[in-house]
mmCIF file of C-alpha atoms in Angstrom:
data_model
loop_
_atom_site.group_PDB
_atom_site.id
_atom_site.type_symbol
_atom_site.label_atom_id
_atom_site.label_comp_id
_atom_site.label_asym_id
_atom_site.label_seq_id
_atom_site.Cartn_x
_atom_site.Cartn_y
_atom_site.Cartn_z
ATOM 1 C CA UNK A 6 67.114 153.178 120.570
ATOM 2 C CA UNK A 7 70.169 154.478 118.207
ATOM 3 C CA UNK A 8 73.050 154.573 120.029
ATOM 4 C CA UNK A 9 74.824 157.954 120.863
ATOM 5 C CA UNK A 10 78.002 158.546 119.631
ATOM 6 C CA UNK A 11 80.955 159.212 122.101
ATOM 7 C CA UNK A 12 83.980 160.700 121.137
ATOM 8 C CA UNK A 13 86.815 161.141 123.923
ATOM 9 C CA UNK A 14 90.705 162.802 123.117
ATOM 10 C CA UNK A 15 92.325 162.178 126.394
ATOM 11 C CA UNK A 16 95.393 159.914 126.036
ATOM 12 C CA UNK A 17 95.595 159.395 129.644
ATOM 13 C CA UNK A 18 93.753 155.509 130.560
ATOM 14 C CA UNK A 19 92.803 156.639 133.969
ATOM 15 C CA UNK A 20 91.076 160.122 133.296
ATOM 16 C CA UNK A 21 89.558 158.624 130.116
ATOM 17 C CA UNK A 22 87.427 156.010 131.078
ATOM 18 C CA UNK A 23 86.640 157.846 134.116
ATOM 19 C CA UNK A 24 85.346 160.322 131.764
ATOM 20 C CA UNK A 25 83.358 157.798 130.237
ATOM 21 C CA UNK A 26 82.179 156.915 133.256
ATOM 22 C CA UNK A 27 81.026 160.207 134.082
ATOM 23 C CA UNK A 28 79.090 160.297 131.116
ATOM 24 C CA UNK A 29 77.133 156.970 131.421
ATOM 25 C CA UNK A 30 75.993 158.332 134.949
ATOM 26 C CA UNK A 31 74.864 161.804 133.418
ATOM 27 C CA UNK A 32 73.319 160.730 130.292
ATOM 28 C CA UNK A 33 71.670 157.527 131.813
ATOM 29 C CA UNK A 34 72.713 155.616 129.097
ATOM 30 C CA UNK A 35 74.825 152.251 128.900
ATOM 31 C CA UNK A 36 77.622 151.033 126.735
ATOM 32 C CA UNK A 37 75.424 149.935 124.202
ATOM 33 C CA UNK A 38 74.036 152.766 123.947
ATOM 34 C CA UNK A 39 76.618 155.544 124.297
ATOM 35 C CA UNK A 40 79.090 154.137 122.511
ATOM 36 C CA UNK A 41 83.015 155.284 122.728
ATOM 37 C CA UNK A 42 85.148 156.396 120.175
ATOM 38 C CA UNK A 43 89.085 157.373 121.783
ATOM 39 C CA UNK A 44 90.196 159.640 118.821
ATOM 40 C CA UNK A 45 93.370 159.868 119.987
ATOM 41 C CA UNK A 46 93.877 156.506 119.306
ATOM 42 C CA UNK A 47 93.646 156.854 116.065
ATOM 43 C CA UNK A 48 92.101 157.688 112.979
ATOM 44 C CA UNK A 49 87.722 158.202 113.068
ATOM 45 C CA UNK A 50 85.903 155.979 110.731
ATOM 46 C CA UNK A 51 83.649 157.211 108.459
ATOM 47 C CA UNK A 52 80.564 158.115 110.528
ATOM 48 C CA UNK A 53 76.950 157.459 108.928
ATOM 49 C CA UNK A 54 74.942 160.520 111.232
ATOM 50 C CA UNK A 55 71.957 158.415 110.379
ATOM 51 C CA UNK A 56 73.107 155.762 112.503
ATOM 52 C CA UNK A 57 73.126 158.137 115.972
ATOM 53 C CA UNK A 58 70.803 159.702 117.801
ATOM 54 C CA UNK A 59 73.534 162.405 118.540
ATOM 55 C CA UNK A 60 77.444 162.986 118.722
ATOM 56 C CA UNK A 61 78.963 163.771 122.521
ATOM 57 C CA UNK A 62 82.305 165.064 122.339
ATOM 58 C CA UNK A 63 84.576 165.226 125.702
ATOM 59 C CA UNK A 64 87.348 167.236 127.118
ATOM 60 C CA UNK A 65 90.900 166.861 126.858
ATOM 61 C CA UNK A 66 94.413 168.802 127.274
ATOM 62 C CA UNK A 67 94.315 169.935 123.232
ATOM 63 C CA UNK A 68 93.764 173.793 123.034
ATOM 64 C CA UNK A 69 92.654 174.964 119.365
ATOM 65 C CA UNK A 70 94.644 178.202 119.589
ATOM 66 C CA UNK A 71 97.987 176.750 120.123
ATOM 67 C CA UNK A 72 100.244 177.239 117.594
ATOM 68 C CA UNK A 73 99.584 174.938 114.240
ATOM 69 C CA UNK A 74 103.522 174.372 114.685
ATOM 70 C CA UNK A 75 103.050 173.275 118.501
ATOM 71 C CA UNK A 76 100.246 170.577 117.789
ATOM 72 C CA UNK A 77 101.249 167.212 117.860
ATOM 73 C CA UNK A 78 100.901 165.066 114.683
ATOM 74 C CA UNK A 79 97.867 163.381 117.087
ATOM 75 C CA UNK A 80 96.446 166.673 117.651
ATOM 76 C CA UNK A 81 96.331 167.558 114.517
ATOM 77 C CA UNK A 82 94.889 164.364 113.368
ATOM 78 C CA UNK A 83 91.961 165.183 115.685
ATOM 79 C CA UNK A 84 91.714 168.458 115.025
ATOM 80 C CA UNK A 85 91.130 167.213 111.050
ATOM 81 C CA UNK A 86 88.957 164.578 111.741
ATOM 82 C CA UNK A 87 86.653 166.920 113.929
ATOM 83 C CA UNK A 88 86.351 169.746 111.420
ATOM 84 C CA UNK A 89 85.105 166.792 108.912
ATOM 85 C CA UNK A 90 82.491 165.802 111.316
ATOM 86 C CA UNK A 91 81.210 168.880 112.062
ATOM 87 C CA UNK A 92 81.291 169.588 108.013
ATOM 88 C CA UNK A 93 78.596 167.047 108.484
ATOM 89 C CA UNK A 94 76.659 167.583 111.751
ATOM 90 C CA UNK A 95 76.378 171.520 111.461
ATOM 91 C CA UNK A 96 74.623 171.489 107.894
ATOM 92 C CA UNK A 97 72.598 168.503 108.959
ATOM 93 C CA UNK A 98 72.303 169.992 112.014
ATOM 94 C CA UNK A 99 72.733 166.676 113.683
ATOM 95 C CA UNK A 100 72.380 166.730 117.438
ATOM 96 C CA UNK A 101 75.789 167.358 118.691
ATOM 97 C CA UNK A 102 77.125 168.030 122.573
ATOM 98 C CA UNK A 103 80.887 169.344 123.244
ATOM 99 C CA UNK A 104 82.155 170.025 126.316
ATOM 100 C CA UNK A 105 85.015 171.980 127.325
ATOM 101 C CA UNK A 106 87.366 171.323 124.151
ATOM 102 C CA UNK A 107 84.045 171.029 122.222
ATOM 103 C CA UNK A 108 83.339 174.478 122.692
ATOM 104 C CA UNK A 109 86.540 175.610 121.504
ATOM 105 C CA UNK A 110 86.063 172.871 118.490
ATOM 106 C CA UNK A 111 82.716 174.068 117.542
ATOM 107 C CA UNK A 112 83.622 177.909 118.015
ATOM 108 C CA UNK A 113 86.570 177.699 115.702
ATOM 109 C CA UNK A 114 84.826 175.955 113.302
ATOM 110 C CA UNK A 115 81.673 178.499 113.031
ATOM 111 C CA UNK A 116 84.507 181.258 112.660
ATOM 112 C CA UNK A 117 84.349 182.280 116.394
ATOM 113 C CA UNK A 118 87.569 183.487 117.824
ATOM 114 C CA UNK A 119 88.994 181.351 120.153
ATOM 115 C CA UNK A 120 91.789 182.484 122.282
ATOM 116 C CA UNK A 121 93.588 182.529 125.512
ATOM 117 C CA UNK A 122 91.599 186.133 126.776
ATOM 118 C CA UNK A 123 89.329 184.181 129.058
ATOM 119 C CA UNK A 124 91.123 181.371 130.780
ATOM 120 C CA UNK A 125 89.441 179.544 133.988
ATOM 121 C CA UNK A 126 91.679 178.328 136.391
ATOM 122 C CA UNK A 127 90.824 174.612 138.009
ATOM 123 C CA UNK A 128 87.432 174.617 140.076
ATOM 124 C CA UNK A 129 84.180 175.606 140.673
ATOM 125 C CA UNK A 130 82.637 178.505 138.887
ATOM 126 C CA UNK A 131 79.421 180.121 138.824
ATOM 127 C CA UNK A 132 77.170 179.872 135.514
ATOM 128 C CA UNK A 133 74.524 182.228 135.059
ATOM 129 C CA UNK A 134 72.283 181.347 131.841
ATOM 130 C CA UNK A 135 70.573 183.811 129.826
ATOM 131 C CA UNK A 136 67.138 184.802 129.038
ATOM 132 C CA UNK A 137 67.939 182.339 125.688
ATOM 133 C CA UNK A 138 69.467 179.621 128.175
ATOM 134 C CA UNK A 139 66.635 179.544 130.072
ATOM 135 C CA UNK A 140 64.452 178.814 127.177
ATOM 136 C CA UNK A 141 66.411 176.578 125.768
ATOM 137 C CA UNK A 142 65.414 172.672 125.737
ATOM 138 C CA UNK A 143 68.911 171.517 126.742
ATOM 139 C CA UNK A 144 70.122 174.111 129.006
ATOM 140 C CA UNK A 145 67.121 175.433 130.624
ATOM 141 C CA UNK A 146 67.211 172.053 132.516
ATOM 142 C CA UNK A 147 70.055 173.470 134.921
ATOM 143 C CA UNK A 148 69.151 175.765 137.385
ATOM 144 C CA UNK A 149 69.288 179.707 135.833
ATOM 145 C CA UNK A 150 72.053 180.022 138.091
ATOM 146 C CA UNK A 151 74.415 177.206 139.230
ATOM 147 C CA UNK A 152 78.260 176.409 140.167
ATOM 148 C CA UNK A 153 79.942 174.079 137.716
ATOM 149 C CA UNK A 154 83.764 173.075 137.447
ATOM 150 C CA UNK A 155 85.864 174.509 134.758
ATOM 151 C CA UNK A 156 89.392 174.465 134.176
ATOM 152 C CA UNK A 157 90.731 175.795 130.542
ATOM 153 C CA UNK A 158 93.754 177.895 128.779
ATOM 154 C CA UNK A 159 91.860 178.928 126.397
ATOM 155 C CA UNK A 160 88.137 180.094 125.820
ATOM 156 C CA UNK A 161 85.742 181.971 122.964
ATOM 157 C CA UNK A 162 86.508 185.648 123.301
ATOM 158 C CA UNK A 163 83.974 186.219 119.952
ATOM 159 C CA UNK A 164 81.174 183.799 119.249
ATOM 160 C CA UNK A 165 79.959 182.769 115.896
ATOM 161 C CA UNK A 166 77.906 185.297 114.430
ATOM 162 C CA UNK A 167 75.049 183.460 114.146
ATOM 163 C CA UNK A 168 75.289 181.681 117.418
ATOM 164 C CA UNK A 169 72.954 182.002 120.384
ATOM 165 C CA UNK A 170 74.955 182.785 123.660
ATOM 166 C CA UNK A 171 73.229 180.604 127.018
ATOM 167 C CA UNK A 172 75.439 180.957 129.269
ATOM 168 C CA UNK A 173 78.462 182.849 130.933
ATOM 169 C CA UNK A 174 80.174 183.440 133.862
ATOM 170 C CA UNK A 175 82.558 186.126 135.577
ATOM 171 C CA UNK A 176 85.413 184.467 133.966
ATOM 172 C CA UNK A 177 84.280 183.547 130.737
ATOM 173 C CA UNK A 178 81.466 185.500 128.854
ATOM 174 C CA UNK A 179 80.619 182.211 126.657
ATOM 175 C CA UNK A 180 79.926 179.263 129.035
ATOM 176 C CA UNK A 181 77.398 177.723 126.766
ATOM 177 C CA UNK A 182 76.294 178.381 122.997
ATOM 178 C CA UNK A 183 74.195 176.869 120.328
ATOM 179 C CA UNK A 184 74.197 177.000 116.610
ATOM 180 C CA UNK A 185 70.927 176.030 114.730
ATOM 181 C CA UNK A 186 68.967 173.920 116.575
ATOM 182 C CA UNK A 187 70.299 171.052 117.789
ATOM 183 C CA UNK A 188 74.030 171.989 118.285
ATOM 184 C CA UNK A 189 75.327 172.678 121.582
ATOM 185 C CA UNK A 190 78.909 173.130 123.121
ATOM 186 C CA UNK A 191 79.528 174.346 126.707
ATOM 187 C CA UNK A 192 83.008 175.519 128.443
ATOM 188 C CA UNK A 193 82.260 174.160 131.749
ATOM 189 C CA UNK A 194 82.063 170.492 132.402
ATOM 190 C CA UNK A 195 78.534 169.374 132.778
ATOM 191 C CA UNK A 196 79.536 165.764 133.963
ATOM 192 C CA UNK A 197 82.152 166.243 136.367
ATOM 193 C CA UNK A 198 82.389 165.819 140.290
ATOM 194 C CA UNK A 199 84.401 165.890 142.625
ATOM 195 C CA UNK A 200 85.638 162.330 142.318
ATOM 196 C CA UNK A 201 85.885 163.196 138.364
ATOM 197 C CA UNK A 202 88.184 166.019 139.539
ATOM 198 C CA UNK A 203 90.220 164.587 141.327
ATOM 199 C CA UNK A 204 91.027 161.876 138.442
ATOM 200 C CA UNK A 205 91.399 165.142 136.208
ATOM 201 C CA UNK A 206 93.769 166.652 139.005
ATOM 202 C CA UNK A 207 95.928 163.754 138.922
ATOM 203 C CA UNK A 208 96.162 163.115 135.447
ATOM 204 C CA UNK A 209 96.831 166.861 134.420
ATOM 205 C CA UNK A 210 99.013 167.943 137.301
ATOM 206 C CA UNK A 211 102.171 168.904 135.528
ATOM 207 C CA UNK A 212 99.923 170.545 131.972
ATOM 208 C CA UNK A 213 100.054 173.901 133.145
ATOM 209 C CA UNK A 214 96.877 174.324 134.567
ATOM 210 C CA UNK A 215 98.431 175.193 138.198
ATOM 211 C CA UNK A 216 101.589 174.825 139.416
ATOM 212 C CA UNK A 217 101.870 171.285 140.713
ATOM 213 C CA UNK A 218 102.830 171.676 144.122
ATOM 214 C CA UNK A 219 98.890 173.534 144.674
ATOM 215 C CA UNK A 220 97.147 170.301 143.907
ATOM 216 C CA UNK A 221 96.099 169.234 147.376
ATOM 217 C CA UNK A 222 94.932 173.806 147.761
ATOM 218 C CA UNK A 223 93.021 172.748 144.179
ATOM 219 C CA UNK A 224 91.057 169.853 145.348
ATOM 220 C CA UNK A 225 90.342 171.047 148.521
ATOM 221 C CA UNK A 226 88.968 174.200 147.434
ATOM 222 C CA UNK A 227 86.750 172.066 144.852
ATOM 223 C CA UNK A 228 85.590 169.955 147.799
ATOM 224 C CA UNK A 229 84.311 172.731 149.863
ATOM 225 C CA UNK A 230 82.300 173.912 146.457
ATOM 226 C CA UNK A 231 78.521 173.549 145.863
ATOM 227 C CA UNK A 232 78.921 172.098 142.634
ATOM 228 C CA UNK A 233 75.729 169.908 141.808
ATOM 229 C CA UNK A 234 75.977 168.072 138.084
ATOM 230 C CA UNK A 235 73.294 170.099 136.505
ATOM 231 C CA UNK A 236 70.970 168.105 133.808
ATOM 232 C CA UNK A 237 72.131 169.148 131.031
ATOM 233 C CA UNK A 238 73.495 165.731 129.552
ATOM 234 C CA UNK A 239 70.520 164.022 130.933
ATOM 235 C CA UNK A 240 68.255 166.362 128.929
ATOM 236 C CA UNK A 241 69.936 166.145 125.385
ATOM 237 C CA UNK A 242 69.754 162.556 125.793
ATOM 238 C CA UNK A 243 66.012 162.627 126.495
ATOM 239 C CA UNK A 244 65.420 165.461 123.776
ATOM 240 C CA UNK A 245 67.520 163.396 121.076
ATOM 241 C CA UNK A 246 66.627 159.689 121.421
ATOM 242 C CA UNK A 247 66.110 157.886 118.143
ATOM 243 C CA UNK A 248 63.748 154.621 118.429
ATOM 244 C CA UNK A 249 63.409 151.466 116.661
ATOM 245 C CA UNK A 250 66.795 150.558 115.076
ATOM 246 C CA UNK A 251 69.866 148.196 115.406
ATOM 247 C CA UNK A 252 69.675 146.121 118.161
ATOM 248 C CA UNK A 253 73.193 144.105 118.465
ATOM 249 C CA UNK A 254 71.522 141.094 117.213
ATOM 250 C CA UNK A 255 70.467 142.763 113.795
ATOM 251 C CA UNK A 256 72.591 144.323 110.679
ATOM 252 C CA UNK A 257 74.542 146.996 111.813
ATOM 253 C CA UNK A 258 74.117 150.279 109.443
ATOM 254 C CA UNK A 259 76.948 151.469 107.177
ATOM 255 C CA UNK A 260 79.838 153.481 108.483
ATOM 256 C CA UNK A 261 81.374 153.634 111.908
ATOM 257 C CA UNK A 262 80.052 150.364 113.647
ATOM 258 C CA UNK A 263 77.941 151.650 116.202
ATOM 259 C CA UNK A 264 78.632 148.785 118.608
ATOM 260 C CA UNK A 265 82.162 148.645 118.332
ATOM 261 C CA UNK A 266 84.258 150.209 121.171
ATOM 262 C CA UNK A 267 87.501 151.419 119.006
ATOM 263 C CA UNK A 268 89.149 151.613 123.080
ATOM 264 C CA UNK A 269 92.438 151.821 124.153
ATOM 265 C CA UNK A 270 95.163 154.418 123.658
ATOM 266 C CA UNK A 271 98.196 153.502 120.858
ATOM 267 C CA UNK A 272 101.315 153.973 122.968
#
């Protein structure tokens, strides 16, 4: 099978390979198959699409709408090297998967309007899909009605125009949207648990996301949820599997090495 593509933005170790982590369980894939990419640790290679069966892109604390002058040479960097990817994968329309910072990634870059009107504060929250959701290949694999965990400054007030809405919830009117046909990005986190969120609560407790000393009420609350990791990952995978290439014992194709783990963060 071609590999999947995995690109991750969190500089933190800990909540970054746990991420990872999350996503091998969800996807059902293995190393050599979803293969990890840490932009923040520097530069992306030049990608060959042909290569991948699909692109995954994870969460992170980078919000799109913060001030250009606020971003971090690093953010920026990643911000840059996304847009060029998706220059790529949205034409192509390459099979693509963002989560959480991916929809804000993918929104911006369609000409949505992402802002800081809809913000979801740490924990569990109810997704309803639409009549379009339900249909759809990807999403339609979760339950039409389901609790999730979201936790985000900033969210897509206006969607692309030509996007297709498939999912929301009371906090967020854009959950989950897709552009052609093959391009998905969601706002709540379709791999994480609660042993994901408590990494996440650790790693992110003095970001802004709630005041620090109402960790312990955050997890808690999360623990008492009835948040079940829909399928969603699971079914992109299955939907977007390319056979019959690349082994790691044959040529590997041109571009970004698919079995090459560029790993750890550059202090």
């Amino acid at each position: 099978m071609r590999p999947f593509l995995f690109l991750g933005v969190r500089p933190e170790d800990a909540a970054a390979d746990d991420e990872y982590a999350a996503m091998l369980r969800c996807t059902g894939l293995t190393e050599a198959t979803l293969r990890r990419v840490r932009l923040e640790a520097g530069p992306l290679p030049p990608v060959d699409l042909s290569a991948w069966s699909g692109v995954v892109l994870g969460g992170g604390p980078f919000c799109v709408s913060d001030p250009e002058e606020g971003k971090s040479a690093v953010q920026r960097r990643v911000e840059a090297d996304l847009a060029r990817l998706l220059d790529a994968v949205v034409p192509a329309d390459v099979p693509f998967f963002g989560a959480c910072y991916g929809i804000g990634t993918l929104g911006r870059h369609q000409g949505g309007l992402v802002d800081r009107t809809y913000p979801e504060p740490v924990g569990a929250v109810t997704v309803e899909l639409t009549p379009a959701g339900r249909a759809d290949p990807v999403l339609g694999a979760a339950p039409p009605s389901f609790q999730a965990f979201a936790g985000h400054k900033e969210g897509l007030t206006v969607p692309p125009a030509h996007a297709v809405v498939l999912a929301s919830s009371a906090g967020a009117p854009v959950q989950a949207f897709r552009v052609g046909r093959n391009v998905y990005a969601t706002q709540f986190h379709p791999e994480l648990d609660v042993a994901g969120l408590t990494t996440r609560i650790e790693a992110y407790r003095f970001d802004g996301y709630f005041p620090p000393e109402e960790a312990d009420a955050v997890l808690a609350a999360a623990r008492s949820s009835d948040v079940r990791v829909p399928g969603v990952l699971r079914a992109f995978v299955e939907r977007y599997a390319r056979r019959g290439v690349h082994p790691q014992t044959e040529t590997v194709p041109p571009g970004l090495h698919p079995w090459t783990d560029i790993g750890t963060a550059q202090g």
